[in-house]
mmCIF file with all atom_site columns, C-alpha atoms in Angstrom:
data_model
loop_
_atom_site.group_PDB
_atom_site.id
_atom_site.type_symbol
_atom_site.label_atom_id
_atom_site.label_alt_id
_atom_site.label_comp_id
_atom_site.label_asym_id
_atom_site.label_entity_id
_atom_site.label_seq_id
_atom_site.pdbx_PDB_ins_code
_atom_site.Cartn_x
_atom_site.Cartn_y
_atom_site.Cartn_z
_atom_site.occupancy
_atom_site.B_iso_or_equiv
_atom_site.pdbx_formal_charge
_atom_site.auth_seq_id
_atom_site.auth_comp_id
_atom_site.auth_asym_id
_atom_site.auth_atom_id
_atom_site.pdbx_PDB_model_num
ATOM 1   C CA . MET A 1 1   ? 0.358   -40.053 -53.752 1.00 77.00 ? 1   MET A CA 1
ATOM 2   C CA . LYS A 1 2   ? -2.734  -41.242 -52.266 1.00 78.00 ? 2   LYS A CA 1
ATOM 3   C CA . THR A 1 3   ? -0.823  -43.161 -49.350 1.00 85.00 ? 3   THR A CA 1
ATOM 4   C CA . TYR A 1 4   ? 1.297   -39.700 -48.465 1.00 82.00 ? 4   TYR A CA 1
ATOM 5   C CA . ARG A 1 5   ? -2.112  -37.867 -48.451 1.00 85.00 ? 5   ARG A CA 1
ATOM 6   C CA . GLY A 1 6   ? -4.058  -40.769 -46.564 1.00 85.00 ? 6   GLY A CA 1
ATOM 7   C CA . GLN A 1 7   ? -1.446  -40.658 -44.209 1.00 85.00 ? 7   GLN A CA 1
ATOM 8   C CA . VAL A 1 8   ? -1.338  -36.691 -43.586 1.00 84.00 ? 8   VAL A CA 1
ATOM 9   C CA . ARG A 1 9   ? -5.399  -37.028 -42.841 1.00 86.00 ? 9   ARG A CA 1
ATOM 10  C CA . ARG A 1 10  ? -4.846  -39.381 -40.496 1.00 88.00 ? 10  ARG A CA 1
ATOM 11  C CA . LEU A 1 11  ? -1.527  -37.928 -38.669 1.00 86.00 ? 11  LEU A CA 1
ATOM 12  C CA . ASN A 1 12  ? -4.322  -34.637 -38.479 1.00 87.00 ? 12  ASN A CA 1
ATOM 13  C CA . GLU A 1 13  ? -6.544  -36.350 -37.288 1.00 89.00 ? 13  GLU A CA 1
ATOM 14  C CA . THR A 1 14  ? -4.651  -38.107 -34.436 1.00 90.00 ? 14  THR A CA 1
ATOM 15  C CA . GLY A 1 15  ? -2.913  -34.699 -33.864 1.00 89.00 ? 15  GLY A CA 1
ATOM 16  C CA . ILE A 1 16  ? -6.565  -33.424 -32.986 1.00 90.00 ? 16  ILE A CA 1
ATOM 17  C CA . GLN A 1 17  ? -6.951  -36.803 -30.933 1.00 92.00 ? 17  GLN A CA 1
ATOM 18  C CA . GLU A 1 18  ? -4.239  -35.968 -28.781 1.00 92.00 ? 18  GLU A CA 1
ATOM 19  C CA . GLN A 1 19  ? -5.176  -32.319 -28.230 1.00 93.00 ? 19  GLN A CA 1
ATOM 20  C CA . ASP A 1 20  ? -8.431  -33.168 -26.988 1.00 92.00 ? 20  ASP A CA 1
ATOM 21  C CA . LEU A 1 21  ? -6.835  -36.022 -24.749 1.00 93.00 ? 21  LEU A CA 1
ATOM 22  C CA . ILE A 1 22  ? -4.711  -33.524 -23.077 1.00 94.00 ? 22  ILE A CA 1
ATOM 23  C CA . ARG A 1 23  ? -7.542  -30.991 -23.040 1.00 94.00 ? 23  ARG A CA 1
ATOM 24  C CA . ALA A 1 24  ? -9.654  -33.854 -21.452 1.00 95.00 ? 24  ALA A CA 1
ATOM 25  C CA . ALA A 1 25  ? -6.538  -35.055 -19.167 1.00 95.00 ? 25  ALA A CA 1
ATOM 26  C CA . LYS A 1 26  ? -5.792  -31.224 -17.840 1.00 95.00 ? 26  LYS A CA 1
ATOM 27  C CA . THR A 1 27  ? -10.024 -30.454 -16.877 1.00 95.00 ? 27  THR A CA 1
ATOM 28  C CA . ALA A 1 28  ? -9.217  -33.989 -15.012 1.00 94.00 ? 28  ALA A CA 1
ATOM 29  C CA . GLU A 1 29  ? -6.911  -33.032 -13.274 1.00 95.00 ? 29  GLU A CA 1
ATOM 30  C CA . GLU A 1 30  ? -7.907  -29.872 -12.262 1.00 95.00 ? 30  GLU A CA 1
ATOM 31  C CA . ASN A 1 31  ? -11.447 -31.323 -11.088 1.00 94.00 ? 31  ASN A CA 1
ATOM 32  C CA . TYR A 1 32  ? -9.515  -33.534 -9.367  1.00 95.00 ? 32  TYR A CA 1
ATOM 33  C CA . LEU A 1 33  ? -7.253  -30.766 -7.477  1.00 94.00 ? 33  LEU A CA 1
ATOM 34  C CA . LEU A 1 34  ? -10.780 -28.777 -6.586  1.00 94.00 ? 34  LEU A CA 1
ATOM 35  C CA . TYR A 1 35  ? -12.551 -31.673 -5.078  1.00 95.00 ? 35  TYR A CA 1
ATOM 36  C CA . SER A 1 36  ? -9.586  -32.362 -2.908  1.00 94.00 ? 36  SER A CA 1
ATOM 37  C CA . ARG A 1 37  ? -9.646  -29.614 -1.850  1.00 93.00 ? 37  ARG A CA 1
ATOM 38  C CA . LYS A 1 38  ? -13.226 -29.579 -1.093  1.00 93.00 ? 38  LYS A CA 1
ATOM 39  C CA . GLN A 1 39  ? -13.126 -33.003 0.825   1.00 94.00 ? 39  GLN A CA 1
ATOM 40  C CA . GLU A 1 40  ? -9.894  -31.476 2.837   1.00 92.00 ? 40  GLU A CA 1
ATOM 41  C CA . GLU A 1 41  ? -11.865 -28.278 3.702   1.00 89.00 ? 41  GLU A CA 1
ATOM 42  C CA . ALA A 1 42  ? -15.586 -30.760 4.628   1.00 89.00 ? 42  ALA A CA 1
ATOM 43  C CA . ARG A 1 43  ? -13.134 -32.778 6.593   1.00 89.00 ? 43  ARG A CA 1
ATOM 44  C CA . ILE A 1 44  ? -11.685 -29.635 8.476   1.00 84.00 ? 44  ILE A CA 1
ATOM 45  C CA . SER A 1 45  ? -15.289 -28.916 8.907   1.00 81.00 ? 45  SER A CA 1
ATOM 46  C CA . ASP A 1 46  ? -16.639 -32.078 10.411  1.00 84.00 ? 46  ASP A CA 1
ATOM 47  C CA . ALA A 1 47  ? -14.180 -32.230 13.153  1.00 81.00 ? 47  ALA A CA 1
ATOM 48  C CA . LEU A 1 48  ? -15.080 -28.711 14.009  1.00 78.00 ? 48  LEU A CA 1
ATOM 49  C CA . ASP A 1 49  ? -18.106 -29.386 14.220  1.00 78.00 ? 49  ASP A CA 1
ATOM 50  C CA . GLN A 1 50  ? -17.488 -32.676 16.645  1.00 80.00 ? 50  GLN A CA 1
ATOM 51  C CA . GLN A 1 51  ? -15.283 -30.456 18.866  1.00 78.00 ? 51  GLN A CA 1
ATOM 52  C CA . ARG A 1 52  ? -17.883 -27.941 18.912  1.00 72.00 ? 52  ARG A CA 1
ATOM 53  C CA . ILE A 1 53  ? -15.564 -25.414 17.805  1.00 71.00 ? 53  ILE A CA 1
ATOM 54  C CA . VAL A 1 54  ? -16.884 -22.716 15.178  1.00 69.00 ? 54  VAL A CA 1
ATOM 55  C CA . ASN A 1 55  ? -16.559 -22.921 11.722  1.00 60.00 ? 55  ASN A CA 1
ATOM 56  C CA . VAL A 1 56  ? -13.497 -20.604 11.118  1.00 65.00 ? 56  VAL A CA 1
ATOM 57  C CA . SER A 1 57  ? -12.269 -19.674 7.388   1.00 73.00 ? 57  SER A CA 1
ATOM 58  C CA . VAL A 1 58  ? -9.730  -17.762 6.200   1.00 79.00 ? 58  VAL A CA 1
ATOM 59  C CA . ALA A 1 59  ? -10.776 -14.496 4.629   1.00 84.00 ? 59  ALA A CA 1
ATOM 60  C CA . GLU A 1 60  ? -7.282  -13.208 3.781   1.00 87.00 ? 60  GLU A CA 1
ATOM 61  C CA . GLU A 1 61  ? -3.963  -14.325 3.986   1.00 87.00 ? 61  GLU A CA 1
ATOM 62  C CA . ALA A 1 62  ? -1.703  -12.566 6.215   1.00 88.00 ? 62  ALA A CA 1
ATOM 63  C CA . THR A 1 63  ? 0.972   -10.423 5.025   1.00 88.00 ? 63  THR A CA 1
ATOM 64  C CA . VAL A 1 64  ? 4.351   -9.355  6.558   1.00 88.00 ? 64  VAL A CA 1
ATOM 65  C CA . PRO A 1 65  ? 4.367   -5.427  7.168   1.00 86.00 ? 65  PRO A CA 1
ATOM 66  C CA . GLY A 1 66  ? 7.082   -3.328  5.825   1.00 85.00 ? 66  GLY A CA 1
ATOM 67  C CA . PHE A 1 67  ? 7.506   -1.398  9.537   1.00 82.00 ? 67  PHE A CA 1
ATOM 68  C CA . PRO A 1 68  ? 7.438   -3.127  12.743  1.00 77.00 ? 68  PRO A CA 1
ATOM 69  C CA . SER A 1 69  ? 4.245   -2.289  14.680  1.00 79.00 ? 69  SER A CA 1
ATOM 70  C CA . SER A 1 70  ? 6.094   -2.156  18.154  1.00 79.00 ? 70  SER A CA 1
ATOM 71  C CA . PRO A 1 71  ? 8.625   -1.322  19.669  1.00 84.00 ? 71  PRO A CA 1
ATOM 72  C CA . ARG A 1 72  ? 8.254   2.370   18.689  1.00 85.00 ? 72  ARG A CA 1
ATOM 73  C CA . TRP A 1 73  ? 11.334  3.495   20.645  1.00 88.00 ? 73  TRP A CA 1
ATOM 74  C CA . THR A 1 74  ? 10.624  7.374   20.166  1.00 91.00 ? 74  THR A CA 1
ATOM 75  C CA . LEU A 1 75  ? 7.245   7.121   21.389  1.00 91.00 ? 75  LEU A CA 1
ATOM 76  C CA . ASN A 1 76  ? 7.705   5.209   24.392  1.00 92.00 ? 76  ASN A CA 1
ATOM 77  C CA . LEU A 1 77  ? 11.001  7.238   25.804  1.00 95.00 ? 77  LEU A CA 1
ATOM 78  C CA . ALA A 1 78  ? 8.940   10.537  25.459  1.00 96.00 ? 78  ALA A CA 1
ATOM 79  C CA . LEU A 1 79  ? 5.740   8.695   27.281  1.00 96.00 ? 79  LEU A CA 1
ATOM 80  C CA . GLY A 1 80  ? 8.033   7.269   29.685  1.00 96.00 ? 80  GLY A CA 1
ATOM 81  C CA . PHE A 1 81  ? 9.840   10.436  30.485  1.00 97.00 ? 81  PHE A CA 1
ATOM 82  C CA . VAL A 1 82  ? 6.670   12.002  30.743  1.00 98.00 ? 82  VAL A CA 1
ATOM 83  C CA . LEU A 1 83  ? 5.168   9.659   32.697  1.00 98.00 ? 83  LEU A CA 1
ATOM 84  C CA . ALA A 1 84  ? 8.181   9.888   35.190  1.00 98.00 ? 84  ALA A CA 1
ATOM 85  C CA . CYS A 1 85  ? 7.857   13.435  35.319  1.00 98.00 ? 85  CYS A CA 1
ATOM 86  C CA . PHE A 1 86  ? 4.270   13.083  36.752  1.00 98.00 ? 86  PHE A CA 1
ATOM 87  C CA . VAL A 1 87  ? 4.757   10.540  39.231  1.00 97.00 ? 87  VAL A CA 1
ATOM 88  C CA . SER A 1 88  ? 8.063   12.126  40.233  1.00 97.00 ? 88  SER A CA 1
ATOM 89  C CA . LEU A 1 89  ? 5.877   15.173  40.910  1.00 97.00 ? 89  LEU A CA 1
ATOM 90  C CA . GLY A 1 90  ? 3.255   13.449  42.278  1.00 97.00 ? 90  GLY A CA 1
ATOM 91  C CA . LEU A 1 91  ? 5.152   11.617  44.985  1.00 97.00 ? 91  LEU A CA 1
ATOM 92  C CA . GLY A 1 92  ? 7.236   14.877  46.410  1.00 96.00 ? 92  GLY A CA 1
ATOM 93  C CA . PHE A 1 93  ? 3.982   16.626  46.433  1.00 96.00 ? 93  PHE A CA 1
ATOM 94  C CA . GLY A 1 94  ? 2.370   13.560  48.381  1.00 96.00 ? 94  GLY A CA 1
ATOM 95  C CA . LEU A 1 95  ? 5.310   13.207  50.797  1.00 95.00 ? 95  LEU A CA 1
ATOM 96  C CA . ASP A 1 96  ? 5.954   16.790  51.483  1.00 92.00 ? 96  ASP A CA 1
ATOM 97  C CA . TYR A 1 97  ? 2.019   17.061  52.312  1.00 92.00 ? 97  TYR A CA 1
ATOM 98  C CA . LEU A 1 98  ? 2.044   13.616  54.359  1.00 94.00 ? 98  LEU A CA 1
ATOM 99  C CA . ASP A 1 99  ? 5.372   14.566  56.457  1.00 91.00 ? 99  ASP A CA 1
ATOM 100 C CA . ARG A 1 100 ? 4.179   15.610  60.325  1.00 88.00 ? 100 ARG A CA 1
ATOM 101 C CA . SER A 1 101 ? 7.181   17.376  61.065  1.00 88.00 ? 101 SER A CA 1
ATOM 102 C CA . PHE A 1 102 ? 7.953   20.812  62.018  1.00 86.00 ? 102 PHE A CA 1
ATOM 103 C CA . ARG A 1 103 ? 10.185  22.807  59.652  1.00 85.00 ? 103 ARG A CA 1
ATOM 104 C CA . THR A 1 104 ? 9.913   26.470  61.666  1.00 88.00 ? 104 THR A CA 1
ATOM 105 C CA . PRO A 1 105 ? 9.120   27.800  64.905  1.00 90.00 ? 105 PRO A CA 1
ATOM 106 C CA . ARG A 1 106 ? 6.204   29.735  63.676  1.00 92.00 ? 106 ARG A CA 1
ATOM 107 C CA . GLU A 1 107 ? 4.907   26.133  62.837  1.00 90.00 ? 107 GLU A CA 1
ATOM 108 C CA . VAL A 1 108 ? 5.396   24.568  66.074  1.00 90.00 ? 108 VAL A CA 1
ATOM 109 C CA . GLU A 1 109 ? 4.034   28.306  68.235  1.00 93.00 ? 109 GLU A CA 1
ATOM 110 C CA . VAL A 1 110 ? 0.624   27.466  65.843  1.00 93.00 ? 110 VAL A CA 1
ATOM 111 C CA . TYR A 1 111 ? 0.103   23.794  66.127  1.00 90.00 ? 111 TYR A CA 1
ATOM 112 C CA . LEU A 1 112 ? 1.166   23.367  69.612  1.00 91.00 ? 112 LEU A CA 1
ATOM 113 C CA . GLY A 1 113 ? -0.453  27.082  70.969  1.00 92.00 ? 113 GLY A CA 1
ATOM 114 C CA . ILE A 1 114 ? 3.263   27.264  73.401  1.00 92.00 ? 114 ILE A CA 1
ATOM 115 C CA . PRO A 1 115 ? 5.943   29.655  73.008  1.00 92.00 ? 115 PRO A CA 1
ATOM 116 C CA . VAL A 1 116 ? 9.820   27.932  71.640  1.00 91.00 ? 116 VAL A CA 1
ATOM 117 C CA . LEU A 1 117 ? 12.448  28.729  73.463  1.00 91.00 ? 117 LEU A CA 1
ATOM 118 C CA . ALA A 1 118 ? 15.604  27.852  71.371  1.00 90.00 ? 118 ALA A CA 1
ATOM 119 C CA . ALA A 1 119 ? 16.048  26.822  67.791  1.00 88.00 ? 119 ALA A CA 1
ATOM 120 C CA . LEU A 1 120 ? 18.906  25.826  65.885  1.00 87.00 ? 120 LEU A CA 1
ATOM 121 C CA . PRO A 1 121 ? 19.446  27.370  62.659  1.00 84.00 ? 121 PRO A CA 1
ATOM 122 C CA . LYS A 1 122 ? 19.496  26.412  59.520  1.00 79.00 ? 122 LYS A CA 1
ATOM 123 C CA . ASN A 1 123 ? 23.021  27.090  58.170  1.00 74.00 ? 123 ASN A CA 1
#
């Protein structure tokens, strides 16, 4: 009986030591990963400083949007239609204003100051 109790006590102590060692190994692994990450950040920072680039850090990771931001087909079509209307009206009025040809006999009489002897009908 004493031997069994002694073995149980040693087994219990060994189990506690094993848990302590596992906990220490996890802590050491976390520290190693933290230090290696910090070392890589410092290496990148030094490389940026050598190239005279301002140190940049990521504030927030990029996310994929749910809907595309561009192109907006309905908005583009509506704006294109409105723009086409304004451009065509502007070109029409501009070309009419810049056209120097005579359209009526009255314009010929006013501009040249002489009577019109003959004119062709429109139809």
